[in-house]
Amino acid sequence: MTGFSAEWLALREPVDHQSRDRALHNKVVTYLDDIAYRNNGVVRLIDLGSGSGSNLRALAPDLSAIQHWTLVDYDPALLKAARAALVVWADSVLENSESARSNSMNPLSQLILVKQGKRITVDFLCEDLALNIEKVLLQPADLITAAAFFDLVARSWLDRFCNALTIPLYTVLTYNGVEKWSPPHVSDRKVLAAFHRHQQTDKGFGAAAGPSAASIMEDLLSARGFSVQTTQSPWLLNENNRSLIEQLASGSAAAALETKLIDTATAQSWEQSRREAQTCEIGHIDLFALPQPNK
Ligand SMILES: C[S@@+](CC[C@H](N)C(=O)[O-])C[C@H]1O[C@@H](n2cnc3c(N)ncnc32)[C@H](O)[C@@H]1O
């Protein structure tokens, strides 16, 4: 497993939500409003690599009154963390079969909650998407969505994914390789090159597309007749994001060192100065793809 901790996902959640491109988000909301209008007010979404549920918390408050989400992850601990975080986030919980069956620690039972007047049913699916993406895409849904997920996958997997995709896709915060730290450090370029090499190592799907993932997806989906819109959604970090900057610096330095493209002294000096950086920009891409009926 790639091993994302619930603590790391919670630390990045507010910045992730703030960084998503608002105009594209609004287009997706308008698109789903139209689906809901034609479908008794109901929309169904599948969130790939859902982690602890951040993507749902960003999108659901703006969607129509009745929503059905399926959160898919291969890490049962993160699905459990998602359930716990959603119960806290909700204004009220209508059904939480885990608490009804107090002996059961099954994190996968359904949750029905209310947030800002929206009734949100959440199913939790523990599935390895490297193996079973085609099966997951067969489930009925109006939108496939994901956040901070697609840079983990391989080009060959993206091919499989795009071949199997028949409905709209909205994916946010795919890392695009842009990093700007201020003030600069003499090893920024070297460390970034090593970090990118690490980004392209196998994260369970074959050699990862890393920073190229969004542009590969754009090409593959366009070639399959989807209309694709992309926008930038960078993290723009400053003094107010000190903990995130520190964790990012340490995580990036460790990943870069693992490649052996830099030595320990370079990694340590870079990490120390980046933990104290004043600002940092990390580039991402958001993407909304709609199948075109006549192609
Ligand atoms: C960077 S995290 C993003 C989590 C969440 N979408 C968010 O925005 O906070 C990537 C997620 O992909 C999940 N993941 C990685 N490989 C996976 C696989 N093979 N099958 C299913 N989920 C996977 C991880 O467990 C993790 O939750």
mmCIF file of C-alpha atoms and ligand atoms in Angstrom:
data_model
loop_
_atom_site.group_PDB
_atom_site.id
_atom_site.type_symbol
_atom_site.label_atom_id
_atom_site.label_comp_id
_atom_site.label_asym_id
_atom_site.label_seq_id
_atom_site.Cartn_x
_atom_site.Cartn_y
_atom_site.Cartn_z
ATOM 1 C CA MET A 1 0.000 0.000 0.000
ATOM 2 C CA THR A 2 1.078 3.618 -0.578
ATOM 3 C CA GLY A 3 0.251 4.322 3.090
ATOM 4 C CA PHE A 4 -1.463 7.714 3.312
ATOM 5 C CA SER A 5 -2.213 8.561 6.917
ATOM 6 C CA ALA A 6 -5.532 10.037 8.015
ATOM 7 C CA GLU A 7 -3.505 12.741 9.841
ATOM 8 C CA TRP A 8 -1.761 13.827 6.613
ATOM 9 C CA LEU A 9 -5.077 13.871 4.724
ATOM 10 C CA ALA A 10 -6.692 15.953 7.492
ATOM 11 C CA LEU A 11 -3.785 18.423 7.427
ATOM 12 C CA ARG A 12 -4.134 18.997 3.703
ATOM 13 C CA GLU A 13 -7.956 19.022 3.578
ATOM 14 C CA PRO A 14 -8.575 22.771 4.157
ATOM 15 C CA VAL A 15 -5.883 23.726 1.640
ATOM 16 C CA ASP A 16 -7.191 21.167 -0.855
ATOM 17 C CA HIS A 17 -10.698 22.603 -0.551
ATOM 18 C CA GLN A 18 -9.452 26.173 -0.944
ATOM 19 C CA SER A 19 -7.269 25.276 -3.966
ATOM 20 C CA ARG A 20 -9.898 23.514 -6.120
ATOM 21 C CA ASP A 21 -10.765 25.636 -9.117
ATOM 22 C CA ARG A 22 -14.081 27.270 -8.231
ATOM 23 C CA ALA A 23 -15.272 27.889 -11.814
ATOM 24 C CA LEU A 24 -14.826 24.228 -12.786
ATOM 25 C CA HIS A 25 -16.415 23.125 -9.507
ATOM 26 C CA ASN A 26 -19.443 25.293 -10.369
ATOM 27 C CA LYS A 27 -19.686 23.753 -13.856
ATOM 28 C CA VAL A 28 -19.790 20.286 -12.316
ATOM 29 C CA VAL A 29 -22.458 21.414 -9.864
ATOM 30 C CA THR A 30 -24.576 22.846 -12.708
ATOM 31 C CA TYR A 31 -24.142 19.640 -14.703
ATOM 32 C CA LEU A 32 -25.245 17.503 -11.737
ATOM 33 C CA ASP A 33 -28.160 19.838 -10.950
ATOM 34 C CA ASP A 34 -29.456 19.086 -14.421
ATOM 35 C CA ILE A 35 -29.068 15.322 -13.877
ATOM 36 C CA ALA A 36 -30.886 15.622 -10.541
ATOM 37 C CA TYR A 37 -33.718 17.589 -12.160
ATOM 38 C CA ARG A 38 -34.275 14.722 -14.619
ATOM 39 C CA ASN A 39 -33.857 12.029 -11.948
ATOM 40 C CA ASN A 40 -36.242 12.926 -9.081
ATOM 41 C CA GLY A 41 -33.588 15.089 -7.425
ATOM 42 C CA VAL A 42 -31.089 12.244 -7.026
ATOM 43 C CA VAL A 43 -27.401 12.199 -8.031
ATOM 44 C CA ARG A 44 -25.013 9.240 -7.675
ATOM 45 C CA LEU A 45 -21.263 9.673 -7.390
ATOM 46 C CA ILE A 46 -18.323 7.281 -7.073
ATOM 47 C CA ASP A 47 -15.191 8.710 -5.427
ATOM 48 C CA LEU A 48 -12.015 6.800 -6.385
ATOM 49 C CA GLY A 49 -9.208 6.685 -3.800
ATOM 50 C CA SER A 50 -11.512 8.481 -1.377
ATOM 51 C CA GLY A 51 -9.165 8.404 1.614
ATOM 52 C CA SER A 52 -10.991 9.897 4.588
ATOM 53 C CA GLY A 53 -13.747 11.531 2.530
ATOM 54 C CA SER A 54 -12.355 15.009 1.817
ATOM 55 C CA ASN A 55 -13.685 15.099 -1.756
ATOM 56 C CA LEU A 56 -17.237 14.415 -0.572
ATOM 57 C CA ARG A 57 -16.973 17.169 2.046
ATOM 58 C CA ALA A 58 -15.830 19.641 -0.624
ATOM 59 C CA LEU A 59 -18.524 18.848 -3.179
ATOM 60 C CA ALA A 60 -21.618 17.536 -1.404
ATOM 61 C CA PRO A 61 -22.757 20.824 0.226
ATOM 62 C CA ASP A 62 -23.165 22.377 -3.241
ATOM 63 C CA LEU A 63 -25.052 19.474 -4.840
ATOM 64 C CA SER A 64 -28.724 18.621 -4.995
ATOM 65 C CA ALA A 65 -30.893 17.500 -2.143
ATOM 66 C CA ILE A 66 -30.532 13.734 -2.454
ATOM 67 C CA GLN A 67 -27.090 12.284 -3.017
ATOM 68 C CA HIS A 68 -25.722 8.775 -3.096
ATOM 69 C CA TRP A 69 -21.957 8.492 -2.758
ATOM 70 C CA THR A 70 -19.787 5.400 -2.996
ATOM 71 C CA LEU A 71 -16.364 5.972 -1.431
ATOM 72 C CA VAL A 72 -13.815 3.529 -2.834
ATOM 73 C CA ASP A 73 -10.419 2.898 -1.277
ATOM 74 C CA TYR A 74 -8.273 -0.169 -0.693
ATOM 75 C CA ASP A 75 -7.274 0.948 2.795
ATOM 76 C CA PRO A 76 -9.932 -0.158 5.322
ATOM 77 C CA ALA A 77 -8.434 2.111 8.000
ATOM 78 C CA LEU A 78 -8.995 5.159 5.776
ATOM 79 C CA LEU A 79 -12.554 4.090 4.989
ATOM 80 C CA LYS A 80 -13.140 3.815 8.712
ATOM 81 C CA ALA A 81 -11.595 7.263 9.223
ATOM 82 C CA ALA A 82 -13.903 8.562 6.471
ATOM 83 C CA ARG A 83 -16.947 7.201 8.262
ATOM 84 C CA ALA A 84 -15.852 8.759 11.563
ATOM 85 C CA ALA A 85 -15.040 12.142 9.955
ATOM 86 C CA LEU A 86 -18.362 12.224 8.088
ATOM 87 C CA VAL A 87 -20.339 11.522 11.267
ATOM 88 C CA VAL A 88 -18.616 14.520 12.930
ATOM 89 C CA TRP A 89 -19.042 16.719 9.815
ATOM 90 C CA ALA A 90 -22.769 15.971 9.374
ATOM 91 C CA ASP A 91 -25.472 18.196 10.830
ATOM 92 C CA SER A 92 -27.307 15.006 11.732
ATOM 93 C CA VAL A 93 -26.970 11.282 11.123
ATOM 94 C CA LEU A 94 -30.108 9.397 10.052
ATOM 95 C CA GLU A 95 -28.614 5.932 9.810
ATOM 96 C CA ASN A 96 -25.344 4.618 11.084
ATOM 97 C CA SER A 97 -25.588 0.876 11.220
ATOM 98 C CA GLU A 98 -22.175 0.635 12.901
ATOM 99 C CA SER A 99 -23.565 2.227 16.049
ATOM 100 C CA ALA A 100 -26.732 0.105 15.738
ATOM 101 C CA ARG A 101 -24.549 -3.031 15.801
ATOM 102 C CA SER A 102 -22.268 -2.019 18.614
ATOM 103 C CA ASN A 103 -20.168 -5.198 18.466
ATOM 104 C CA SER A 104 -19.395 -4.771 14.817
ATOM 105 C CA MET A 105 -16.296 -2.885 13.783
ATOM 106 C CA ASN A 106 -17.191 -3.269 10.117
ATOM 107 C CA PRO A 107 -16.258 0.087 8.555
ATOM 108 C CA LEU A 108 -18.146 -0.700 5.393
ATOM 109 C CA SER A 109 -21.784 -0.444 6.451
ATOM 110 C CA GLN A 110 -23.893 2.352 4.989
ATOM 111 C CA LEU A 111 -24.207 5.822 6.493
ATOM 112 C CA ILE A 112 -27.058 8.247 5.858
ATOM 113 C CA LEU A 113 -26.491 11.806 6.963
ATOM 114 C CA VAL A 114 -27.825 15.318 6.538
ATOM 115 C CA LYS A 115 -25.639 18.311 5.774
ATOM 116 C CA GLN A 116 -27.010 21.749 4.963
ATOM 117 C CA GLY A 117 -30.393 20.247 4.147
ATOM 118 C CA LYS A 118 -28.917 17.595 1.814
ATOM 119 C CA ARG A 119 -29.624 13.919 2.445
ATOM 120 C CA ILE A 120 -26.375 12.070 1.722
ATOM 121 C CA THR A 121 -26.205 8.279 1.608
ATOM 122 C CA VAL A 122 -22.645 6.972 1.761
ATOM 123 C CA ASP A 123 -21.509 3.455 0.871
ATOM 124 C CA PHE A 124 -17.940 2.370 1.572
ATOM 125 C CA LEU A 125 -16.279 0.009 -0.863
ATOM 126 C CA CYS A 126 -12.936 -1.560 -0.014
ATOM 127 C CA GLU A 127 -11.479 -2.363 -3.406
ATOM 128 C CA ASP A 128 -8.050 -2.388 -5.001
ATOM 129 C CA LEU A 129 -8.524 -0.122 -7.994
ATOM 130 C CA ALA A 130 -5.300 -1.358 -9.569
ATOM 131 C CA LEU A 131 -7.049 -4.688 -10.045
ATOM 132 C CA ASN A 132 -10.722 -3.876 -10.179
ATOM 133 C CA ILE A 133 -11.302 -0.495 -11.811
ATOM 134 C CA GLU A 134 -13.467 -1.997 -14.588
ATOM 135 C CA LYS A 135 -15.732 -3.658 -11.998
ATOM 136 C CA VAL A 136 -16.097 -0.401 -10.036
ATOM 137 C CA LEU A 137 -16.961 1.554 -13.194
ATOM 138 C CA LEU A 138 -19.804 -0.880 -13.907
ATOM 139 C CA GLN A 139 -21.701 0.383 -10.850
ATOM 140 C CA PRO A 140 -24.530 2.791 -11.698
ATOM 141 C CA ALA A 141 -23.421 6.427 -11.260
ATOM 142 C CA ASP A 142 -23.833 9.904 -12.749
ATOM 143 C CA LEU A 143 -20.256 11.019 -12.067
ATOM 144 C CA ILE A 144 -16.895 9.454 -11.321
ATOM 145 C CA THR A 145 -14.822 11.723 -9.153
ATOM 146 C CA ALA A 146 -11.436 11.659 -7.406
ATOM 147 C CA ALA A 147 -9.105 14.011 -5.546
ATOM 148 C CA ALA A 148 -5.314 13.761 -5.356
ATOM 149 C CA PHE A 149 -5.430 10.275 -6.815
ATOM 150 C CA PHE A 150 -4.551 10.069 -10.500
ATOM 151 C CA ASP A 151 -0.837 10.959 -10.178
ATOM 152 C CA LEU A 152 -0.410 7.600 -8.408
ATOM 153 C CA VAL A 153 -1.466 5.507 -11.388
ATOM 154 C CA ALA A 154 0.418 4.217 -14.436
ATOM 155 C CA ARG A 155 -0.131 5.169 -18.054
ATOM 156 C CA SER A 156 -1.252 1.592 -18.833
ATOM 157 C CA TRP A 157 -3.836 1.824 -16.031
ATOM 158 C CA LEU A 158 -5.043 5.192 -17.366
ATOM 159 C CA ASP A 159 -5.587 3.476 -20.708
ATOM 160 C CA ARG A 160 -7.714 0.814 -19.026
ATOM 161 C CA PHE A 161 -9.572 3.456 -17.019
ATOM 162 C CA CYS A 162 -10.327 5.667 -20.010
ATOM 163 C CA ASN A 163 -11.426 2.656 -22.089
ATOM 164 C CA ALA A 164 -13.888 1.605 -19.396
ATOM 165 C CA LEU A 165 -15.196 5.120 -18.612
ATOM 166 C CA THR A 166 -18.605 5.855 -20.143
ATOM 167 C CA ILE A 167 -19.867 8.644 -17.847
ATOM 168 C CA PRO A 168 -18.501 12.089 -16.829
ATOM 169 C CA LEU A 169 -15.341 12.389 -14.777
ATOM 170 C CA TYR A 170 -14.409 15.197 -12.381
ATOM 171 C CA THR A 171 -10.997 14.876 -10.833
ATOM 172 C CA VAL A 172 -9.193 17.517 -8.798
ATOM 173 C CA LEU A 173 -5.717 18.160 -7.420
ATOM 174 C CA THR A 174 -3.676 15.909 -9.684
ATOM 175 C CA TYR A 175 -0.050 16.939 -9.084
ATOM 176 C CA ASN A 176 1.494 18.528 -12.185
ATOM 177 C CA GLY A 177 5.139 18.837 -11.147
ATOM 178 C CA VAL A 178 5.275 22.612 -10.561
ATOM 179 C CA GLU A 179 6.995 23.588 -7.294
ATOM 180 C CA LYS A 180 8.124 27.095 -6.351
ATOM 181 C CA TRP A 181 9.689 27.634 -2.953
ATOM 182 C CA SER A 182 10.619 31.029 -1.573
ATOM 183 C CA PRO A 183 13.220 32.069 -0.687
ATOM 184 C CA PRO A 184 15.013 29.756 -3.148
ATOM 185 C CA HIS A 185 17.524 27.109 -2.066
ATOM 186 C CA VAL A 186 20.576 26.153 -4.082
ATOM 187 C CA SER A 187 19.377 22.512 -4.326
ATOM 188 C CA ASP A 188 15.721 23.185 -5.270
ATOM 189 C CA ARG A 189 16.161 21.987 -8.850
ATOM 190 C CA LYS A 190 18.159 18.877 -7.949
ATOM 191 C CA VAL A 191 15.757 17.848 -5.196
ATOM 192 C CA LEU A 192 12.733 18.424 -7.443
ATOM 193 C CA ALA A 193 14.249 16.210 -10.167
ATOM 194 C CA ALA A 194 14.818 13.464 -7.593
ATOM 195 C CA PHE A 195 11.322 13.948 -6.175
ATOM 196 C CA HIS A 196 9.834 13.599 -9.654
ATOM 197 C CA ARG A 197 11.790 10.383 -10.161
ATOM 198 C CA HIS A 198 10.234 9.121 -6.924
ATOM 199 C CA GLN A 199 6.795 10.235 -8.115
ATOM 200 C CA GLN A 200 7.225 7.919 -11.089
ATOM 201 C CA THR A 201 7.968 4.811 -9.043
ATOM 202 C CA ASP A 202 5.353 2.068 -8.748
ATOM 203 C CA LYS A 203 2.529 3.027 -6.366
ATOM 204 C CA GLY A 204 0.696 -0.236 -6.977
ATOM 205 C CA PHE A 205 -0.416 0.435 -10.551
ATOM 206 C CA GLY A 206 2.934 0.058 -12.370
ATOM 207 C CA ALA A 207 5.384 2.951 -12.928
ATOM 208 C CA ALA A 208 3.348 6.005 -11.913
ATOM 209 C CA ALA A 209 2.492 8.738 -14.420
ATOM 210 C CA GLY A 210 3.181 11.261 -11.626
ATOM 211 C CA PRO A 211 3.299 14.841 -12.943
ATOM 212 C CA SER A 212 2.261 13.702 -16.468
ATOM 213 C CA ALA A 213 -0.981 12.041 -15.354
ATOM 214 C CA ALA A 214 -3.358 14.935 -16.051
ATOM 215 C CA SER A 215 -2.050 15.614 -19.546
ATOM 216 C CA ILE A 216 -2.100 11.877 -20.386
ATOM 217 C CA MET A 217 -5.725 11.720 -19.235
ATOM 218 C CA GLU A 218 -6.621 14.777 -21.239
ATOM 219 C CA ASP A 219 -5.175 13.188 -24.403
ATOM 220 C CA LEU A 220 -6.704 9.750 -23.816
ATOM 221 C CA LEU A 221 -10.164 11.095 -23.031
ATOM 222 C CA SER A 222 -10.148 13.572 -25.928
ATOM 223 C CA ALA A 223 -9.155 10.735 -28.279
ATOM 224 C CA ARG A 224 -12.146 8.766 -26.991
ATOM 225 C CA GLY A 225 -14.572 11.585 -27.813
ATOM 226 C CA PHE A 226 -14.867 13.218 -24.397
ATOM 227 C CA SER A 227 -14.956 16.996 -24.157
ATOM 228 C CA VAL A 228 -12.270 17.804 -21.592
ATOM 229 C CA GLN A 229 -11.729 20.976 -19.586
ATOM 230 C CA THR A 230 -8.714 21.467 -17.340
ATOM 231 C CA THR A 231 -7.772 24.213 -14.903
ATOM 232 C CA GLN A 232 -4.957 24.899 -12.458
ATOM 233 C CA SER A 233 -5.534 24.346 -8.751
ATOM 234 C CA PRO A 234 -2.218 25.098 -7.047
ATOM 235 C CA TRP A 235 -1.612 25.017 -3.332
ATOM 236 C CA LEU A 236 -0.424 28.528 -2.453
ATOM 237 C CA LEU A 237 1.096 28.051 0.972
ATOM 238 C CA ASN A 238 2.364 30.718 3.345
ATOM 239 C CA GLU A 239 3.036 31.327 7.021
ATOM 240 C CA ASN A 240 -0.558 30.297 7.828
ATOM 241 C CA ASN A 241 0.187 26.792 6.536
ATOM 242 C CA ARG A 242 3.348 26.182 8.569
ATOM 243 C CA SER A 243 2.548 22.565 9.563
ATOM 244 C CA LEU A 244 1.723 21.602 6.002
ATOM 245 C CA ILE A 245 4.905 23.261 4.691
ATOM 246 C CA GLU A 246 6.964 21.381 7.299
ATOM 247 C CA GLN A 247 5.407 18.011 6.506
ATOM 248 C CA LEU A 248 5.723 18.642 2.787
ATOM 249 C CA ALA A 249 9.404 19.552 3.108
ATOM 250 C CA SER A 250 10.181 16.471 5.182
ATOM 251 C CA GLY A 251 8.154 14.129 2.969
ATOM 252 C CA SER A 252 9.680 15.489 -0.241
ATOM 253 C CA ALA A 253 13.231 15.326 1.132
ATOM 254 C CA ALA A 254 12.747 11.709 2.267
ATOM 255 C CA ALA A 255 11.261 10.702 -1.105
ATOM 256 C CA ALA A 256 14.035 12.452 -3.028
ATOM 257 C CA LEU A 257 16.724 10.796 -0.862
ATOM 258 C CA GLU A 258 15.185 7.362 -1.471
ATOM 259 C CA THR A 259 15.985 7.679 -5.181
ATOM 260 C CA LYS A 260 19.715 8.088 -4.335
ATOM 261 C CA LEU A 261 19.871 10.928 -6.867
ATOM 262 C CA ILE A 262 20.836 13.255 -4.004
ATOM 263 C CA ASP A 263 23.048 12.644 -0.969
ATOM 264 C CA THR A 264 22.033 12.814 2.696
ATOM 265 C CA ALA A 265 23.717 16.176 3.311
ATOM 266 C CA THR A 266 21.846 17.786 0.403
ATOM 267 C CA ALA A 267 18.558 16.280 1.574
ATOM 268 C CA GLN A 268 19.083 17.478 5.146
ATOM 269 C CA SER A 269 20.110 21.012 4.217
ATOM 270 C CA TRP A 270 17.217 21.333 1.756
ATOM 271 C CA GLU A 271 14.691 19.907 4.226
ATOM 272 C CA GLN A 272 15.775 22.242 7.008
ATOM 273 C CA SER A 273 15.544 25.374 4.882
ATOM 274 C CA ARG A 274 12.272 24.336 3.186
ATOM 275 C CA ARG A 275 10.615 23.671 6.552
ATOM 276 C CA GLU A 276 11.274 27.350 7.220
ATOM 277 C CA ALA A 277 10.272 28.575 3.734
ATOM 278 C CA GLN A 278 8.077 31.680 3.597
ATOM 279 C CA THR A 279 5.933 30.562 0.679
ATOM 280 C CA CYS A 280 5.487 27.507 -1.463
ATOM 281 C CA GLU A 281 3.443 26.782 -4.559
ATOM 282 C CA ILE A 282 2.604 23.202 -5.512
ATOM 283 C CA GLY A 283 0.931 22.828 -8.889
ATOM 284 C CA HIS A 284 -2.163 20.719 -9.553
ATOM 285 C CA ILE A 285 -4.683 20.221 -12.335
ATOM 286 C CA ASP A 286 -8.462 19.837 -12.069
ATOM 287 C CA LEU A 287 -10.214 18.098 -14.949
ATOM 288 C CA PHE A 288 -13.852 17.690 -16.013
ATOM 289 C CA ALA A 289 -14.564 15.344 -18.913
ATOM 290 C CA LEU A 290 -17.953 14.808 -20.521
ATOM 291 C CA PRO A 291 -18.689 12.048 -23.027
ATOM 292 C CA GLN A 292 -19.998 13.553 -26.266
ATOM 293 C CA PRO A 293 -23.119 11.703 -27.450
ATOM 294 C CA ASN A 294 -22.444 12.027 -31.190
ATOM 295 C CA LYS A 295 -18.832 10.900 -31.335
HETATM 296 C C1 LIG B 1 -3.377 11.252 -1.778
HETATM 297 S S1 LIG B 1 -4.590 10.213 -1.134
HETATM 298 C C2 LIG B 1 -6.062 11.153 -1.507
HETATM 299 C C3 LIG B 1 -7.225 10.801 -0.621
HETATM 300 C C4 LIG B 1 -8.485 11.644 -0.814
HETATM 301 N N1 LIG B 1 -9.011 11.520 -2.161
HETATM 302 C C5 LIG B 1 -8.228 13.089 -0.463
HETATM 303 O O1 LIG B 1 -8.339 13.947 -1.355
HETATM 304 O O2 LIG B 1 -7.937 13.364 0.706
HETATM 305 C C6 LIG B 1 -4.687 8.859 -2.303
HETATM 306 C C7 LIG B 1 -5.716 7.805 -1.931
HETATM 307 O O3 LIG B 1 -5.710 6.767 -2.920
HETATM 308 C C8 LIG B 1 -5.851 5.523 -2.251
HETATM 309 N N2 LIG B 1 -5.292 4.466 -3.097
HETATM 310 C C9 LIG B 1 -4.015 4.325 -3.501
HETATM 311 N N3 LIG B 1 -3.872 3.207 -4.224
HETATM 312 C C10 LIG B 1 -5.097 2.621 -4.294
HETATM 313 C C11 LIG B 1 -5.602 1.428 -4.898
HETATM 314 N N4 LIG B 1 -4.798 0.591 -5.559
HETATM 315 N N5 LIG B 1 -6.915 1.148 -4.779
HETATM 316 C C12 LIG B 1 -7.737 1.989 -4.086
HETATM 317 N N6 LIG B 1 -7.323 3.122 -3.479
HETATM 318 C C13 LIG B 1 -6.017 3.440 -3.585
HETATM 319 C C14 LIG B 1 -5.060 5.713 -0.957
HETATM 320 O O4 LIG B 1 -5.409 4.757 0.027
HETATM 321 C C15 LIG B 1 -5.447 7.146 -0.591
HETATM 322 O O5 LIG B 1 -6.611 7.179 0.175
#
